[in-house]
């Protein structure tokens, strides 16, 4: 197989695996919401039992959208607002209010998608071939623990390819040009469904840095503070599958010491755009409480870090057969690993 033949470059192809749709806090009991991902319309709802479900959005009867007019939720079933055809979590038609018998073709005519809710997020198993789900998303030990709080997140719809985003995990050479830091150490480890980056990157005044427009804080001032603190920081970032990254980091300095989990994900909307999201929970590493200003600013700075990359992604093209040098990370190895999800 040549680089140019990668399936992830073909239009209309999306990675098989778990993809985050929402955070749990965004879907209350009784909520019915329309979503569009993978160039496909979905409806997501949370029934009376608290369980979340994702179905194809359009009724197999005459094509009405099941979230029109806010949806028609009764218990754990969802009824079409047009004629009342009613579906359960699996997409099975369980009632037609004006029919004495459900037509055989209607019983399984609506697709219900596998859903996983854990660690405070809701993910869908996307597989156009209806293959079995895989259990590769681990628990986040500190999720829900005292002192950590709920996810603080920012989501943006951007022009980019999923392959652009995931290559960041191995791209050691871009840090001093995009993120304003000098790499102290960097290692990649590949597993069957995982790829990990273990790194130490130190902010320096001499490194170049992209400053995304519209930030609610002074990015240069933040870098100056990091340089002044001279913090000892490290991070362990792991993609679990094709689109969900867990990142654990610790930072110690005289001013403050903290530990944090990030969930970074990208979910494709279509061939041209995706939703990019950074979510964080943060806690103190010692007995000192974290300053309120830091707790408020930290999630914004997490999303801004991706914003620095977005400034490049929005204008770049994808090189299927790149010219690489010995200072680049294992980009082609990453592409071969990523290909398995297509």
mmCIF file with all atom_site columns, N, CA and C in Angstrom, residues 43-88:
data_model
loop_
_atom_site.group_PDB
_atom_site.id
_atom_site.type_symbol
_atom_site.label_atom_id
_atom_site.label_alt_id
_atom_site.label_comp_id
_atom_site.label_asym_id
_atom_site.label_entity_id
_atom_site.label_seq_id
_atom_site.pdbx_PDB_ins_code
_atom_site.Cartn_x
_atom_site.Cartn_y
_atom_site.Cartn_z
_atom_site.occupancy
_atom_site.B_iso_or_equiv
_atom_site.pdbx_formal_charge
_atom_site.auth_seq_id
_atom_site.auth_comp_id
_atom_site.auth_asym_id
_atom_site.auth_atom_id
_atom_site.pdbx_PDB_model_num
ATOM 1   N N  . UNK A 1 43 ? -30.744 11.861 15.967 1.00 0.00 ? 43 UNK A N  1
ATOM 2   C CA . UNK A 1 43 ? -31.445 12.460 17.094 1.00 0.00 ? 43 UNK A CA 1
ATOM 3   C C  . UNK A 1 43 ? -30.933 11.772 18.349 1.00 0.00 ? 43 UNK A C  1
ATOM 4   N N  . UNK A 1 44 ? -30.646 12.576 19.380 1.00 0.00 ? 44 UNK A N  1
ATOM 5   C CA . UNK A 1 44 ? -30.191 12.040 20.652 1.00 0.00 ? 44 UNK A CA 1
ATOM 6   C C  . UNK A 1 44 ? -31.193 12.462 21.722 1.00 0.00 ? 44 UNK A C  1
ATOM 7   N N  . UNK A 1 45 ? -31.504 11.544 22.630 1.00 0.00 ? 45 UNK A N  1
ATOM 8   C CA . UNK A 1 45 ? -32.446 11.891 23.702 1.00 0.00 ? 45 UNK A CA 1
ATOM 9   C C  . UNK A 1 45 ? -32.073 11.140 24.973 1.00 0.00 ? 45 UNK A C  1
ATOM 10  N N  . UNK A 1 46 ? -32.552 11.665 26.097 1.00 0.00 ? 46 UNK A N  1
ATOM 11  C CA . UNK A 1 46 ? -32.377 10.982 27.380 1.00 0.00 ? 46 UNK A CA 1
ATOM 12  C C  . UNK A 1 46 ? -33.764 10.665 27.935 1.00 0.00 ? 46 UNK A C  1
ATOM 13  N N  . UNK A 1 47 ? -34.046 9.369  28.067 1.00 0.00 ? 47 UNK A N  1
ATOM 14  C CA . UNK A 1 47 ? -35.351 8.934  28.524 1.00 0.00 ? 47 UNK A CA 1
ATOM 15  C C  . UNK A 1 47 ? -35.552 9.096  30.012 1.00 0.00 ? 47 UNK A C  1
ATOM 16  N N  . UNK A 1 48 ? -36.736 8.743  30.445 1.00 0.00 ? 48 UNK A N  1
ATOM 17  C CA . UNK A 1 48 ? -37.123 8.886  31.852 1.00 0.00 ? 48 UNK A CA 1
ATOM 18  C C  . UNK A 1 48 ? -36.213 8.087  32.779 1.00 0.00 ? 48 UNK A C  1
ATOM 19  N N  . UNK A 1 49 ? -35.677 6.965  32.309 1.00 0.00 ? 49 UNK A N  1
ATOM 20  C CA . UNK A 1 49 ? -34.781 6.133  33.113 1.00 0.00 ? 49 UNK A CA 1
ATOM 21  C C  . UNK A 1 49 ? -33.400 6.763  33.273 1.00 0.00 ? 49 UNK A C  1
ATOM 22  N N  . UNK A 1 50 ? -33.099 7.789  32.477 1.00 0.00 ? 50 UNK A N  1
ATOM 23  C CA . UNK A 1 50 ? -31.790 8.420  32.503 1.00 0.00 ? 50 UNK A CA 1
ATOM 24  C C  . UNK A 1 50 ? -30.853 7.929  31.419 1.00 0.00 ? 50 UNK A C  1
ATOM 25  N N  . UNK A 1 51 ? -31.272 6.924  30.689 1.00 0.00 ? 51 UNK A N  1
ATOM 26  C CA . UNK A 1 51 ? -30.437 6.372  29.630 1.00 0.00 ? 51 UNK A CA 1
ATOM 27  C C  . UNK A 1 51 ? -30.462 7.265  28.396 1.00 0.00 ? 51 UNK A C  1
ATOM 28  N N  . UNK A 1 52 ? -29.295 7.426  27.754 1.00 0.00 ? 52 UNK A N  1
ATOM 29  C CA . UNK A 1 52 ? -29.198 8.196  26.517 1.00 0.00 ? 52 UNK A CA 1
ATOM 30  C C  . UNK A 1 52 ? -29.285 7.260  25.317 1.00 0.00 ? 52 UNK A C  1
ATOM 31  N N  . UNK A 1 53 ? -29.911 7.739  24.253 1.00 0.00 ? 53 UNK A N  1
ATOM 32  C CA . UNK A 1 53 ? -30.065 6.952  23.033 1.00 0.00 ? 53 UNK A CA 1
ATOM 33  C C  . UNK A 1 53 ? -29.810 7.835  21.827 1.00 0.00 ? 53 UNK A C  1
ATOM 34  N N  . UNK A 1 54 ? -29.297 7.208  20.763 1.00 0.00 ? 54 UNK A N  1
ATOM 35  C CA . UNK A 1 54 ? -29.077 7.898  19.483 1.00 0.00 ? 54 UNK A CA 1
ATOM 36  C C  . UNK A 1 54 ? -29.737 7.080  18.387 1.00 0.00 ? 54 UNK A C  1
ATOM 37  N N  . UNK A 1 55 ? -30.594 7.729  17.612 1.00 0.00 ? 55 UNK A N  1
ATOM 38  C CA . UNK A 1 55 ? -31.303 7.085  16.515 1.00 0.00 ? 55 UNK A CA 1
ATOM 39  C C  . UNK A 1 55 ? -31.067 7.872  15.231 1.00 0.00 ? 55 UNK A C  1
ATOM 40  N N  . UNK A 1 56 ? -31.272 7.209  14.080 1.00 0.00 ? 56 UNK A N  1
ATOM 41  C CA . UNK A 1 56 ? -31.371 7.969  12.841 1.00 0.00 ? 56 UNK A CA 1
ATOM 42  C C  . UNK A 1 56 ? -32.494 8.979  13.001 1.00 0.00 ? 56 UNK A C  1
ATOM 43  N N  . UNK A 1 57 ? -32.314 10.150 12.396 1.00 0.00 ? 57 UNK A N  1
ATOM 44  C CA . UNK A 1 57 ? -33.193 11.272 12.714 1.00 0.00 ? 57 UNK A CA 1
ATOM 45  C C  . UNK A 1 57 ? -34.552 11.219 12.041 1.00 0.00 ? 57 UNK A C  1
ATOM 46  N N  . UNK A 1 58 ? -34.652 10.558 10.889 1.00 0.00 ? 58 UNK A N  1
ATOM 47  C CA . UNK A 1 58 ? -35.871 10.677 10.095 1.00 0.00 ? 58 UNK A CA 1
ATOM 48  C C  . UNK A 1 58 ? -36.737 9.419  10.179 1.00 0.00 ? 58 UNK A C  1
ATOM 49  N N  . UNK A 1 59 ? -37.990 9.633  10.455 1.00 0.00 ? 59 UNK A N  1
ATOM 50  C CA . UNK A 1 59 ? -38.945 8.534  10.604 1.00 0.00 ? 59 UNK A CA 1
ATOM 51  C C  . UNK A 1 59 ? -39.036 7.728  9.310  1.00 0.00 ? 59 UNK A C  1
ATOM 52  N N  . UNK A 1 60 ? -39.018 6.399  9.414  1.00 0.00 ? 60 UNK A N  1
ATOM 53  C CA . UNK A 1 60 ? -39.100 5.558  8.203  1.00 0.00 ? 60 UNK A CA 1
ATOM 54  C C  . UNK A 1 60 ? -40.485 5.587  7.552  1.00 0.00 ? 60 UNK A C  1
ATOM 55  N N  . UNK A 1 61 ? -41.464 6.210  8.204  1.00 0.00 ? 61 UNK A N  1
ATOM 56  C CA . UNK A 1 61 ? -42.818 6.281  7.666  1.00 0.00 ? 61 UNK A CA 1
ATOM 57  C C  . UNK A 1 61 ? -42.859 7.262  6.491  1.00 0.00 ? 61 UNK A C  1
ATOM 58  N N  . UNK A 1 62 ? -42.822 8.572  6.789  1.00 0.00 ? 62 UNK A N  1
ATOM 59  C CA . UNK A 1 62 ? -42.860 9.590  5.741  1.00 0.00 ? 62 UNK A CA 1
ATOM 60  C C  . UNK A 1 62 ? -41.732 10.605 5.876  1.00 0.00 ? 62 UNK A C  1
ATOM 61  N N  . UNK A 1 63 ? -40.735 10.282 6.697  1.00 0.00 ? 63 UNK A N  1
ATOM 62  C CA . UNK A 1 63 ? -39.511 11.066 6.683  1.00 0.00 ? 63 UNK A CA 1
ATOM 63  C C  . UNK A 1 63 ? -39.445 12.253 7.602  1.00 0.00 ? 63 UNK A C  1
ATOM 64  N N  . UNK A 1 64 ? -40.364 12.406 8.534  1.00 0.00 ? 64 UNK A N  1
ATOM 65  C CA . UNK A 1 64 ? -40.299 13.535 9.469  1.00 0.00 ? 64 UNK A CA 1
ATOM 66  C C  . UNK A 1 64 ? -39.075 13.405 10.369 1.00 0.00 ? 64 UNK A C  1
ATOM 67  N N  . UNK A 1 65 ? -38.551 14.541 10.800 1.00 0.00 ? 65 UNK A N  1
ATOM 68  C CA . UNK A 1 65 ? -37.415 14.553 11.741 1.00 0.00 ? 65 UNK A CA 1
ATOM 69  C C  . UNK A 1 65 ? -37.954 14.330 13.150 1.00 0.00 ? 65 UNK A C  1
ATOM 70  N N  . UNK A 1 66 ? -37.397 13.377 13.861 1.00 0.00 ? 66 UNK A N  1
ATOM 71  C CA . UNK A 1 66 ? -37.917 13.000 15.176 1.00 0.00 ? 66 UNK A CA 1
ATOM 72  C C  . UNK A 1 66 ? -37.682 14.053 16.242 1.00 0.00 ? 66 UNK A C  1
ATOM 73  N N  . UNK A 1 67 ? -36.829 15.046 15.959 1.00 0.00 ? 67 UNK A N  1
ATOM 74  C CA . UNK A 1 67 ? -36.627 16.135 16.923 1.00 0.00 ? 67 UNK A CA 1
ATOM 75  C C  . UNK A 1 67 ? -37.422 17.382 16.564 1.00 0.00 ? 67 UNK A C  1
ATOM 76  N N  . UNK A 1 68 ? -38.221 17.338 15.495 1.00 0.00 ? 68 UNK A N  1
ATOM 77  C CA . UNK A 1 68 ? -39.025 18.498 15.127 1.00 0.00 ? 68 UNK A CA 1
ATOM 78  C C  . UNK A 1 68 ? -39.968 18.881 16.270 1.00 0.00 ? 68 UNK A C  1
ATOM 79  N N  . UNK A 1 69 ? -40.148 20.168 16.448 1.00 0.00 ? 69 UNK A N  1
ATOM 80  C CA . UNK A 1 69 ? -41.034 20.694 17.490 1.00 0.00 ? 69 UNK A CA 1
ATOM 81  C C  . UNK A 1 69 ? -40.616 20.227 18.881 1.00 0.00 ? 69 UNK A C  1
ATOM 82  N N  . UNK A 1 70 ? -39.312 19.954 19.061 1.00 0.00 ? 70 UNK A N  1
ATOM 83  C CA . UNK A 1 70 ? -38.812 19.531 20.366 1.00 0.00 ? 70 UNK A CA 1
ATOM 84  C C  . UNK A 1 70 ? -38.933 18.059 20.644 1.00 0.00 ? 70 UNK A C  1
ATOM 85  N N  . UNK A 1 71 ? -39.467 17.271 19.695 1.00 0.00 ? 71 UNK A N  1
ATOM 86  C CA . UNK A 1 71 ? -39.605 15.833 19.896 1.00 0.00 ? 71 UNK A CA 1
ATOM 87  C C  . UNK A 1 71 ? -40.831 15.482 20.728 1.00 0.00 ? 71 UNK A C  1
ATOM 88  N N  . UNK A 1 72 ? -41.160 14.213 20.754 1.00 0.00 ? 72 UNK A N  1
ATOM 89  C CA . UNK A 1 72 ? -42.300 13.703 21.530 1.00 0.00 ? 72 UNK A CA 1
ATOM 90  C C  . UNK A 1 72 ? -41.810 12.534 22.377 1.00 0.00 ? 72 UNK A C  1
ATOM 91  N N  . UNK A 1 73 ? -41.299 12.840 23.554 1.00 0.00 ? 73 UNK A N  1
ATOM 92  C CA . UNK A 1 73 ? -40.714 11.819 24.422 1.00 0.00 ? 73 UNK A CA 1
ATOM 93  C C  . UNK A 1 73 ? -41.740 11.351 25.439 1.00 0.00 ? 73 UNK A C  1
ATOM 94  N N  . UNK A 1 74 ? -41.901 10.029 25.543 1.00 0.00 ? 74 UNK A N  1
ATOM 95  C CA . UNK A 1 74 ? -42.805 9.440  26.533 1.00 0.00 ? 74 UNK A CA 1
ATOM 96  C C  . UNK A 1 74 ? -42.072 8.301  27.226 1.00 0.00 ? 74 UNK A C  1
ATOM 97  N N  . UNK A 1 75 ? -41.696 8.509  28.481 1.00 0.00 ? 75 UNK A N  1
ATOM 98  C CA . UNK A 1 75 ? -40.918 7.490  29.188 1.00 0.00 ? 75 UNK A CA 1
ATOM 99  C C  . UNK A 1 75 ? -39.562 7.340  28.542 1.00 0.00 ? 75 UNK A C  1
ATOM 100 N N  . UNK A 1 76 ? -39.287 6.143  28.034 1.00 0.00 ? 76 UNK A N  1
ATOM 101 C CA . UNK A 1 76 ? -38.026 5.881  27.346 1.00 0.00 ? 76 UNK A CA 1
ATOM 102 C C  . UNK A 1 76 ? -38.211 5.716  25.849 1.00 0.00 ? 76 UNK A C  1
ATOM 103 N N  . UNK A 1 77 ? -39.371 6.093  25.324 1.00 0.00 ? 77 UNK A N  1
ATOM 104 C CA . UNK A 1 77 ? -39.625 5.969  23.896 1.00 0.00 ? 77 UNK A CA 1
ATOM 105 C C  . UNK A 1 77 ? -39.802 7.343  23.270 1.00 0.00 ? 77 UNK A C  1
ATOM 106 N N  . UNK A 1 78 ? -39.540 7.398  21.962 1.00 0.00 ? 78 UNK A N  1
ATOM 107 C CA . UNK A 1 78 ? -39.627 8.644  21.218 1.00 0.00 ? 78 UNK A CA 1
ATOM 108 C C  . UNK A 1 78 ? -40.631 8.475  20.093 1.00 0.00 ? 78 UNK A C  1
ATOM 109 N N  . UNK A 1 79 ? -41.597 9.377  20.035 1.00 0.00 ? 79 UNK A N  1
ATOM 110 C CA . UNK A 1 79 ? -42.634 9.300  19.009 1.00 0.00 ? 79 UNK A CA 1
ATOM 111 C C  . UNK A 1 79 ? -42.396 10.351 17.931 1.00 0.00 ? 79 UNK A C  1
ATOM 112 N N  . UNK A 1 80 ? -42.691 9.993  16.701 1.00 0.00 ? 80 UNK A N  1
ATOM 113 C CA . UNK A 1 80 ? -42.588 10.927 15.593 1.00 0.00 ? 80 UNK A CA 1
ATOM 114 C C  . UNK A 1 80 ? -43.652 12.019 15.763 1.00 0.00 ? 80 UNK A C  1
ATOM 115 N N  . UNK A 1 81 ? -43.280 13.295 15.644 1.00 0.00 ? 81 UNK A N  1
ATOM 116 C CA . UNK A 1 81 ? -44.256 14.375 15.829 1.00 0.00 ? 81 UNK A CA 1
ATOM 117 C C  . UNK A 1 81 ? -45.255 14.502 14.677 1.00 0.00 ? 81 UNK A C  1
ATOM 118 N N  . UNK A 1 82 ? -45.062 13.727 13.593 1.00 0.00 ? 82 UNK A N  1
ATOM 119 C CA . UNK A 1 82 ? -45.935 13.816 12.418 1.00 0.00 ? 82 UNK A CA 1
ATOM 120 C C  . UNK A 1 82 ? -47.154 12.902 12.557 1.00 0.00 ? 82 UNK A C  1
ATOM 121 N N  . UNK A 1 83 ? -46.917 11.598 12.856 1.00 0.00 ? 83 UNK A N  1
ATOM 122 C CA . UNK A 1 83 ? -48.021 10.639 12.947 1.00 0.00 ? 83 UNK A CA 1
ATOM 123 C C  . UNK A 1 83 ? -47.968 9.773  14.200 1.00 0.00 ? 83 UNK A C  1
ATOM 124 N N  . UNK A 1 84 ? -46.969 9.996  15.062 1.00 0.00 ? 84 UNK A N  1
ATOM 125 C CA . UNK A 1 84 ? -46.946 9.289  16.336 1.00 0.00 ? 84 UNK A CA 1
ATOM 126 C C  . UNK A 1 84 ? -46.310 7.921  16.324 1.00 0.00 ? 84 UNK A C  1
ATOM 127 N N  . UNK A 1 85 ? -45.690 7.511  15.218 1.00 0.00 ? 85 UNK A N  1
ATOM 128 C CA . UNK A 1 85 ? -44.962 6.239  15.242 1.00 0.00 ? 85 UNK A CA 1
ATOM 129 C C  . UNK A 1 85 ? -43.913 6.327  16.361 1.00 0.00 ? 85 UNK A C  1
ATOM 130 N N  . UNK A 1 86 ? -43.836 5.291  17.159 1.00 0.00 ? 86 UNK A N  1
ATOM 131 C CA . UNK A 1 86 ? -43.069 5.351  18.400 1.00 0.00 ? 86 UNK A CA 1
ATOM 132 C C  . UNK A 1 86 ? -41.932 4.326  18.389 1.00 0.00 ? 86 UNK A C  1
ATOM 133 N N  . UNK A 1 87 ? -40.749 4.765  18.858 1.00 0.00 ? 87 UNK A N  1
ATOM 134 C CA . UNK A 1 87 ? -39.531 3.957  18.778 1.00 0.00 ? 87 UNK A CA 1
ATOM 135 C C  . UNK A 1 87 ? -38.845 3.894  20.137 1.00 0.00 ? 87 UNK A C  1
ATOM 136 N N  . UNK A 1 88 ? -38.177 2.746  20.385 1.00 0.00 ? 88 UNK A N  1
ATOM 137 C CA . UNK A 1 88 ? -37.454 2.598  21.641 1.00 0.00 ? 88 UNK A CA 1
ATOM 138 C C  . UNK A 1 88 ? -35.970 2.922  21.440 1.00 0.00 ? 88 UNK A C  1
#
